[in-house]
Coordinates of C-alpha atoms in Angstrom, one line a residue:
M1 CA 22.4 6.8 13.7
V2 CA 22.2 5.7 10.1
M3 CA 24.0 2.9 8.8
T4 CA 24.9 2.0 5.2
T5 CA 25.8 -1.3 3.7
L6 CA 26.4 -1.8 0.1
I7 CA 24.8 -4.5 -2.0
P8 CA 27.2 -6.4 -4.3
E9 CA 27.4 -6.0 -7.8
S10 CA 24.6 -3.3 -7.7
K11 CA 24.4 0.5 -7.3
E12 CA 21.8 0.0 -4.6
R13 CA 22.6 0.9 -1.1
M14 CA 20.5 0.0 2.0
V15 CA 20.5 2.4 4.7
L16 CA 19.1 1.9 8.1
S17 CA 17.4 4.8 9.2
D18 CA 15.0 6.0 11.9
L19 CA 11.2 6.3 10.2
P20 CA 8.4 8.3 11.5
V21 CA 6.6 6.9 14.5
I22 CA 3.3 8.6 15.3
D23 CA 1.5 7.6 18.4
L24 CA -2.1 8.6 17.8
S25 CA -3.1 9.0 21.5
G26 CA -1.0 12.2 21.4
K27 CA -2.4 15.8 21.2
R28 CA -4.3 15.8 18.0
D29 CA -2.4 19.1 16.7
K30 CA 1.2 17.6 17.3
V31 CA -0.1 14.2 15.8
R32 CA -1.4 15.8 12.5
K33 CA 1.8 18.1 12.3
L34 CA 3.8 15.1 12.5
M35 CA 1.9 13.0 9.7
V36 CA 2.0 15.9 7.3
K37 CA 6.0 16.1 7.7
A38 CA 6.0 12.4 7.3
C39 CA 4.4 12.5 4.2
E40 CA 6.2 15.3 2.7
E41 CA 9.7 13.6 3.9
F42 CA 9.2 10.0 3.5
G43 CA 5.5 9.4 2.3
F44 CA 5.8 6.7 4.9
F45 CA 5.1 6.6 8.8
K46 CA 3.8 4.2 11.4
V47 CA 1.3 4.7 13.8
I48 CA 0.9 3.3 17.4
N49 CA -1.9 3.3 19.6
H50 CA -4.1 3.1 16.7
G51 CA -7.3 1.6 18.8
V52 CA -7.7 -1.4 16.5
P53 CA -8.4 -4.5 19.0
K54 CA -5.6 -7.2 19.1
E55 CA -8.2 -9.9 19.0
I56 CA -9.5 -8.5 15.2
I57 CA -6.0 -8.2 14.2
D58 CA -5.1 -11.9 15.4
N59 CA -8.1 -13.2 13.8
V60 CA -7.1 -11.8 10.4
E61 CA -3.7 -13.7 10.8
K62 CA -4.9 -16.7 11.8
E63 CA -7.6 -17.3 9.4
S64 CA -5.2 -16.1 6.7
K65 CA -2.4 -18.6 7.6
E66 CA -5.0 -21.3 7.5
F67 CA -6.4 -20.1 3.9
F68 CA -2.8 -20.3 2.6
S69 CA -2.1 -23.5 4.4
L70 CA -4.9 -25.2 2.1
P71 CA -3.8 -27.4 -1.0
T72 CA -3.3 -25.2 -4.1
A73 CA -6.5 -26.7 -5.8
E74 CA -8.5 -25.5 -2.9
K75 CA -7.0 -22.1 -2.8
Q76 CA -7.4 -21.7 -6.4
K77 CA -11.2 -21.7 -6.0
A78 CA -10.8 -18.3 -5.1
G79 CA -9.6 -17.2 -8.3
P80 CA -8.4 -16.7 -10.9
P81 CA -7.2 -13.1 -10.4
N82 CA -8.9 -10.8 -12.9
P83 CA -7.5 -8.7 -11.0
L84 CA -9.6 -10.0 -7.8
G85 CA -9.2 -13.5 -6.5
Y86 CA -6.6 -15.7 -5.4
G87 CA -3.2 -15.1 -7.4
S88 CA 0.2 -16.7 -7.2
K89 CA 3.4 -15.7 -8.8
K90 CA 2.2 -13.5 -11.6
I91 CA 1.5 -9.9 -10.6
G92 CA -0.8 -8.0 -12.9
F93 CA -1.0 -8.8 -16.6
N94 CA 2.2 -7.4 -18.1
G95 CA 4.8 -10.0 -17.2
D96 CA 5.7 -9.1 -13.7
T97 CA 6.5 -11.9 -11.1
G98 CA 7.1 -12.3 -7.6
D99 CA 7.7 -15.0 -5.1
L100 CA 4.3 -14.9 -3.2
E101 CA 0.7 -16.0 -3.2
Y102 CA -2.1 -13.5 -2.6
L103 CA -5.9 -12.8 -2.0
L104 CA -7.5 -9.5 -3.3
F105 CA -11.0 -8.5 -2.6
H106 CA -12.8 -5.3 -3.0
A107 CA -13.4 -4.1 0.5
N108 CA -17.3 -4.9 1.1
P109 CA -18.5 -7.8 2.7
T110 CA -20.2 -9.2 -0.7
S111 CA -17.0 -9.2 -2.6
I112 CA -15.2 -11.1 0.4
Y113 CA -18.2 -13.6 0.9
D114 CA -18.6 -14.1 -2.9
R115 CA -14.7 -15.1 -3.1
I116 CA -14.3 -17.1 -0.1
R117 CA -17.6 -19.0 -0.1
N118 CA -16.2 -21.4 -3.1
I119 CA -13.5 -22.7 -0.9
S120 CA -14.4 -25.8 0.6
S121 CA -13.0 -25.4 3.9
K122 CA -14.7 -25.6 7.3
D123 CA -14.9 -22.2 8.3
S124 CA -15.2 -20.1 4.9
N125 CA -18.0 -18.1 6.6
R126 CA -15.7 -17.3 9.7
F127 CA -12.8 -16.2 7.2
S128 CA -15.1 -13.8 5.5
S129 CA -16.6 -12.5 8.7
V130 CA -13.4 -12.0 10.4
L131 CA -12.1 -9.9 7.1
S132 CA -15.5 -7.8 6.8
D133 CA -14.8 -6.9 10.4
Y134 CA -11.4 -6.2 9.7
V135 CA -12.3 -3.8 7.0
D136 CA -14.8 -1.8 8.7
L137 CA -12.1 -1.0 11.2
M138 CA -9.7 0.1 8.4
K139 CA -12.0 2.4 7.0
E140 CA -12.5 4.0 10.5
L141 CA -8.9 4.4 11.0
A142 CA -8.2 5.6 7.3
C143 CA -10.9 8.1 7.9
D144 CA -9.2 9.5 11.0
L145 CA -5.9 9.5 9.3
L146 CA -7.4 11.2 6.2
E147 CA -9.1 13.9 8.3
L148 CA -6.1 14.3 10.5
L149 CA -4.0 15.4 7.1
G150 CA -6.9 17.5 5.9
E151 CA -6.5 19.5 9.1
G152 CA -2.6 19.3 9.1
L153 CA -2.6 21.0 5.5
G154 CA -5.3 23.7 6.3
L155 CA -7.7 22.6 3.7
E156 CA -11.0 24.8 3.8
D157 CA -12.9 21.3 3.9
K158 CA -11.1 19.1 6.5
K159 CA -13.0 15.9 5.1
T160 CA -12.0 16.5 1.6
F161 CA -9.8 13.2 1.6
S162 CA -12.1 11.2 4.0
K163 CA -15.4 11.8 1.7
L164 CA -13.8 9.9 -0.8
L165 CA -13.8 7.0 1.1
K166 CA -17.0 7.4 2.7
D167 CA -18.6 7.5 -0.9
S168 CA -20.7 4.2 -1.1
Q169 CA -19.2 3.4 -4.5
N170 CA -15.7 3.5 -3.4
D171 CA -13.2 1.2 -5.2
S172 CA -11.3 0.6 -2.0
L173 CA -9.6 -2.8 -1.8
I174 CA -8.1 -5.6 0.9
R175 CA -5.1 -7.6 0.0
L176 CA -3.4 -10.3 1.7
N177 CA 0.0 -11.1 0.6
H178 CA 1.8 -14.6 1.8
Y179 CA 5.7 -14.6 1.2
P180 CA 7.2 -18.4 1.2
S181 CA 10.4 -18.8 3.3
C182 CA 13.8 -19.0 1.8
D183 CA 14.0 -22.6 2.4
S184 CA 11.4 -23.3 -0.4
D185 CA 12.4 -25.5 -3.3
A186 CA 14.6 -24.0 -5.7
D187 CA 12.2 -24.2 -8.7
Q188 CA 9.7 -22.4 -6.7
R189 CA 12.0 -19.0 -6.5
L190 CA 11.4 -17.0 -9.3
S191 CA 13.0 -13.3 -8.8
F192 CA 16.2 -13.0 -7.2
M193 CA 18.0 -10.1 -6.2
K194 CA 21.0 -8.9 -8.6
T195 CA 23.5 -10.6 -6.0
K196 CA 25.9 -13.5 -6.2
D197 CA 26.9 -13.6 -2.9
D198 CA 23.2 -13.8 -1.1
K199 CA 21.3 -16.4 -2.9
S200 CA 18.6 -16.2 -0.5
S201 CA 17.6 -13.0 -0.7
R202 CA 14.5 -12.7 -3.5
V203 CA 11.9 -10.4 -4.6
G204 CA 8.6 -11.3 -3.0
F205 CA 6.8 -7.9 -4.7
G206 CA 9.0 -5.9 -6.8
E207 CA 9.4 -2.2 -6.7
H208 CA 6.3 0.1 -6.9
S209 CA 4.4 2.9 -5.7
D210 CA 0.6 2.4 -4.7
P211 CA -1.8 3.9 -7.1
Q212 CA -4.6 4.7 -4.5
I213 CA -4.9 7.5 -2.1
L214 CA -3.5 5.7 1.0
T215 CA -2.5 2.3 2.2
I216 CA -2.6 0.7 5.7
L217 CA -0.2 -2.2 5.9
R218 CA 0.6 -4.4 8.6
S219 CA 2.7 -7.7 8.8
N220 CA 3.8 -10.5 11.0
N221 CA 6.9 -10.3 13.0
V222 CA 9.0 -11.1 9.8
E223 CA 11.2 -8.6 8.0
G224 CA 11.0 -7.9 4.5
L225 CA 9.1 -4.4 3.4
Q226 CA 11.6 -1.7 2.3
I227 CA 11.0 1.6 1.2
Q228 CA 12.9 3.8 -1.6
S229 CA 14.6 7.3 -0.3
P230 CA 12.6 10.0 -2.2
L231 CA 16.0 11.6 -2.3
D232 CA 18.1 9.0 -4.0
G233 CA 16.4 6.0 -6.1
N234 CA 19.4 3.8 -5.5
V235 CA 18.8 4.0 -1.4
W236 CA 16.4 1.5 0.0
I237 CA 15.7 1.7 4.0
P238 CA 14.4 -1.5 5.5
V239 CA 11.5 -1.2 7.6
K240 CA 11.6 -3.2 11.0
S241 CA 8.4 -5.3 11.4
D242 CA 6.0 -4.4 14.2
P243 CA 3.1 -6.6 14.2
S244 CA 1.2 -4.4 16.9
A245 CA 1.4 -1.4 14.6
F246 CA 0.2 -0.3 11.3
F247 CA 2.3 1.3 8.6
I248 CA 0.8 3.7 6.5
N249 CA 1.9 5.2 2.8
V250 CA 0.8 7.9 0.6
G251 CA -0.5 6.6 -2.5
D252 CA -0.3 8.4 -6.2
A253 CA -3.6 9.9 -6.1
L254 CA -2.8 11.8 -3.0
Q255 CA 0.5 13.0 -4.4
A256 CA -1.7 14.3 -7.1
M257 CA -3.9 16.0 -4.9
T258 CA -1.6 17.7 -3.0
N259 CA 0.5 18.8 -5.9
G260 CA 3.2 16.8 -5.2
R261 CA 3.7 18.1 -1.6
F262 CA 3.1 14.6 -0.4
V263 CA 5.4 11.6 -1.8
S264 CA 3.9 8.4 -3.1
V265 CA 6.6 6.3 -1.8
R266 CA 8.0 3.4 -4.0
H267 CA 8.6 0.2 -2.0
R268 CA 9.0 -3.6 -2.5
A269 CA 9.0 -6.8 -0.1
I270 CA 12.0 -8.8 -0.2
V271 CA 12.2 -12.2 1.1
T272 CA 15.1 -13.1 3.2
A273 CA 13.7 -14.7 6.3
Q274 CA 13.8 -18.4 7.1
K275 CA 10.0 -18.0 8.2
S276 CA 7.2 -17.0 5.7
R277 CA 5.9 -13.4 5.9
L278 CA 2.3 -12.5 5.9
S279 CA 0.9 -9.1 5.3
T280 CA -2.4 -7.3 4.8
M281 CA -3.1 -4.1 3.2
F282 CA -6.0 -2.0 2.8
F283 CA -5.8 0.4 -0.1
V284 CA -7.8 3.5 0.2
A285 CA -9.6 4.3 -3.1
P286 CA -12.4 6.7 -4.5
S287 CA -15.0 5.7 -6.7
L288 CA -14.0 5.0 -10.3
Q289 CA -16.2 8.2 -11.3
A290 CA -14.2 10.3 -9.1
C291 CA -12.1 13.2 -10.3
I292 CA -8.6 13.5 -8.8
S293 CA -6.7 16.6 -9.4
P294 CA -4.2 19.0 -7.1
L295 CA -6.5 20.8 -4.7
P296 CA -6.7 24.6 -5.1
E297 CA -5.0 25.2 -1.7
M298 CA -2.2 23.1 -2.8
V299 CA -1.5 25.1 -5.9
T300 CA 0.5 28.5 -5.5
L301 CA 3.0 30.7 -7.6
E302 CA 5.8 28.9 -6.0
N303 CA 4.2 25.4 -6.3
P304 CA 2.3 25.7 -9.9
L305 CA -0.1 23.2 -10.9
K306 CA 1.7 19.8 -11.7
Y307 CA -1.0 17.2 -12.4
R308 CA -3.7 17.1 -15.1
S309 CA -7.3 16.2 -13.8
Y310 CA -8.0 12.4 -14.0
T311 CA -10.9 10.2 -13.3
W312 CA -9.8 7.0 -11.1
A313 CA -11.0 4.7 -13.7
E314 CA -8.7 6.3 -16.4
Y315 CA -5.7 6.0 -13.8
K316 CA -6.7 2.3 -13.2
K317 CA -6.8 1.6 -16.8
T318 CA -3.4 3.1 -17.4
M319 CA -2.1 1.1 -14.5
Y320 CA -3.3 -2.0 -15.7
S321 CA -1.5 -1.4 -18.9
L322 CA 1.9 -0.9 -17.6
R323 CA 4.6 -2.8 -15.7
L324 CA 4.6 -2.7 -11.8
A325 CA 7.6 -0.5 -11.8
S326 CA 6.5 2.3 -14.0
N327 CA 6.2 5.6 -12.7
R328 CA 2.2 6.1 -13.9
L329 CA 1.8 9.4 -12.4
E330 CA 4.4 10.9 -14.5
L331 CA 2.0 10.3 -17.5
F332 CA -0.4 13.0 -15.8
K333 CA 2.3 15.7 -15.4
L334 CA 1.7 19.2 -16.8
D335 CA 4.8 21.2 -18.4
C336 CA 3.1 24.6 -18.2
N337 CA 1.8 27.4 -16.1
K338 CA -1.3 28.6 -17.4
E339 CA -3.6 26.0 -15.5
S340 CA -2.0 27.1 -12.7
K341 CA -2.7 30.5 -13.2
D342 CA -6.3 30.2 -14.2
L343 CA -6.9 28.1 -11.0
M344 CA -5.4 30.7 -8.9
R345 CA -7.7 33.5 -10.1

């Protein structure tokens, strides 16, 4: 069943819809077909029976809560965000703001430890150890998902995507976002939704797509994540929280590599609950030198070459020069068929 509600004084519509749920304990052939379909239609899906121990997940949530409950002066010792480190309210370098605070690290033990060791909490070593254990499991899960997608697409090298993550120089990130509850002081509320009737709804993290290959997200049992319909930019789909599952979304790099077959879903976080929301994201990224371009198998006469080749470093530089909601991938689009014909020869 699909139910639609209108947001006052806005063209946006909120649509409650069933989103893809994929049981990773199922037969491999079925799982990969469902994953490919989800990436084509939504750019988003939820995985259950993922094999990540509950204890590891609980430890990350516990340590994250303890960090964000520290006095501001203590948290700031893990910053400033440039872009890694501890940040609050400001998102990026171009004026974007949101009602959140966050920690952002390179997804390796050294980066995590170097940031957290400056905090004068009792167990900063434990925090860095817990996050490093979590990152190891996220890398394993991501490799499994990427190889399933490679199989589902019928790629000649089924590990085309996972090799980018297994590269020792990969630029993957781990991010912790904390969204305060709606009963916080009014002067802390920075970005309200465009509604007069619902003053408690505010933007935690504004509309955007993820620039990387793939994102693995988990949150506590608090609502807030919304994804944009690929068919209508005015339609937003709230995602029901499930702290026992992981949510997977396609990033810009994967859309480019699949020549637009997969959709880099735009999404946002809205703070409407009376409880704070905590989310953890693992962003799968290649090395800075890696070349991102449509794979030959993805280019056909019916689906000619859409994107030019670029390095991950080039894309990151572009990303940091733009506002959060910018459609970065559009800047890398081609408007001719010559390259397609050359590639298919």
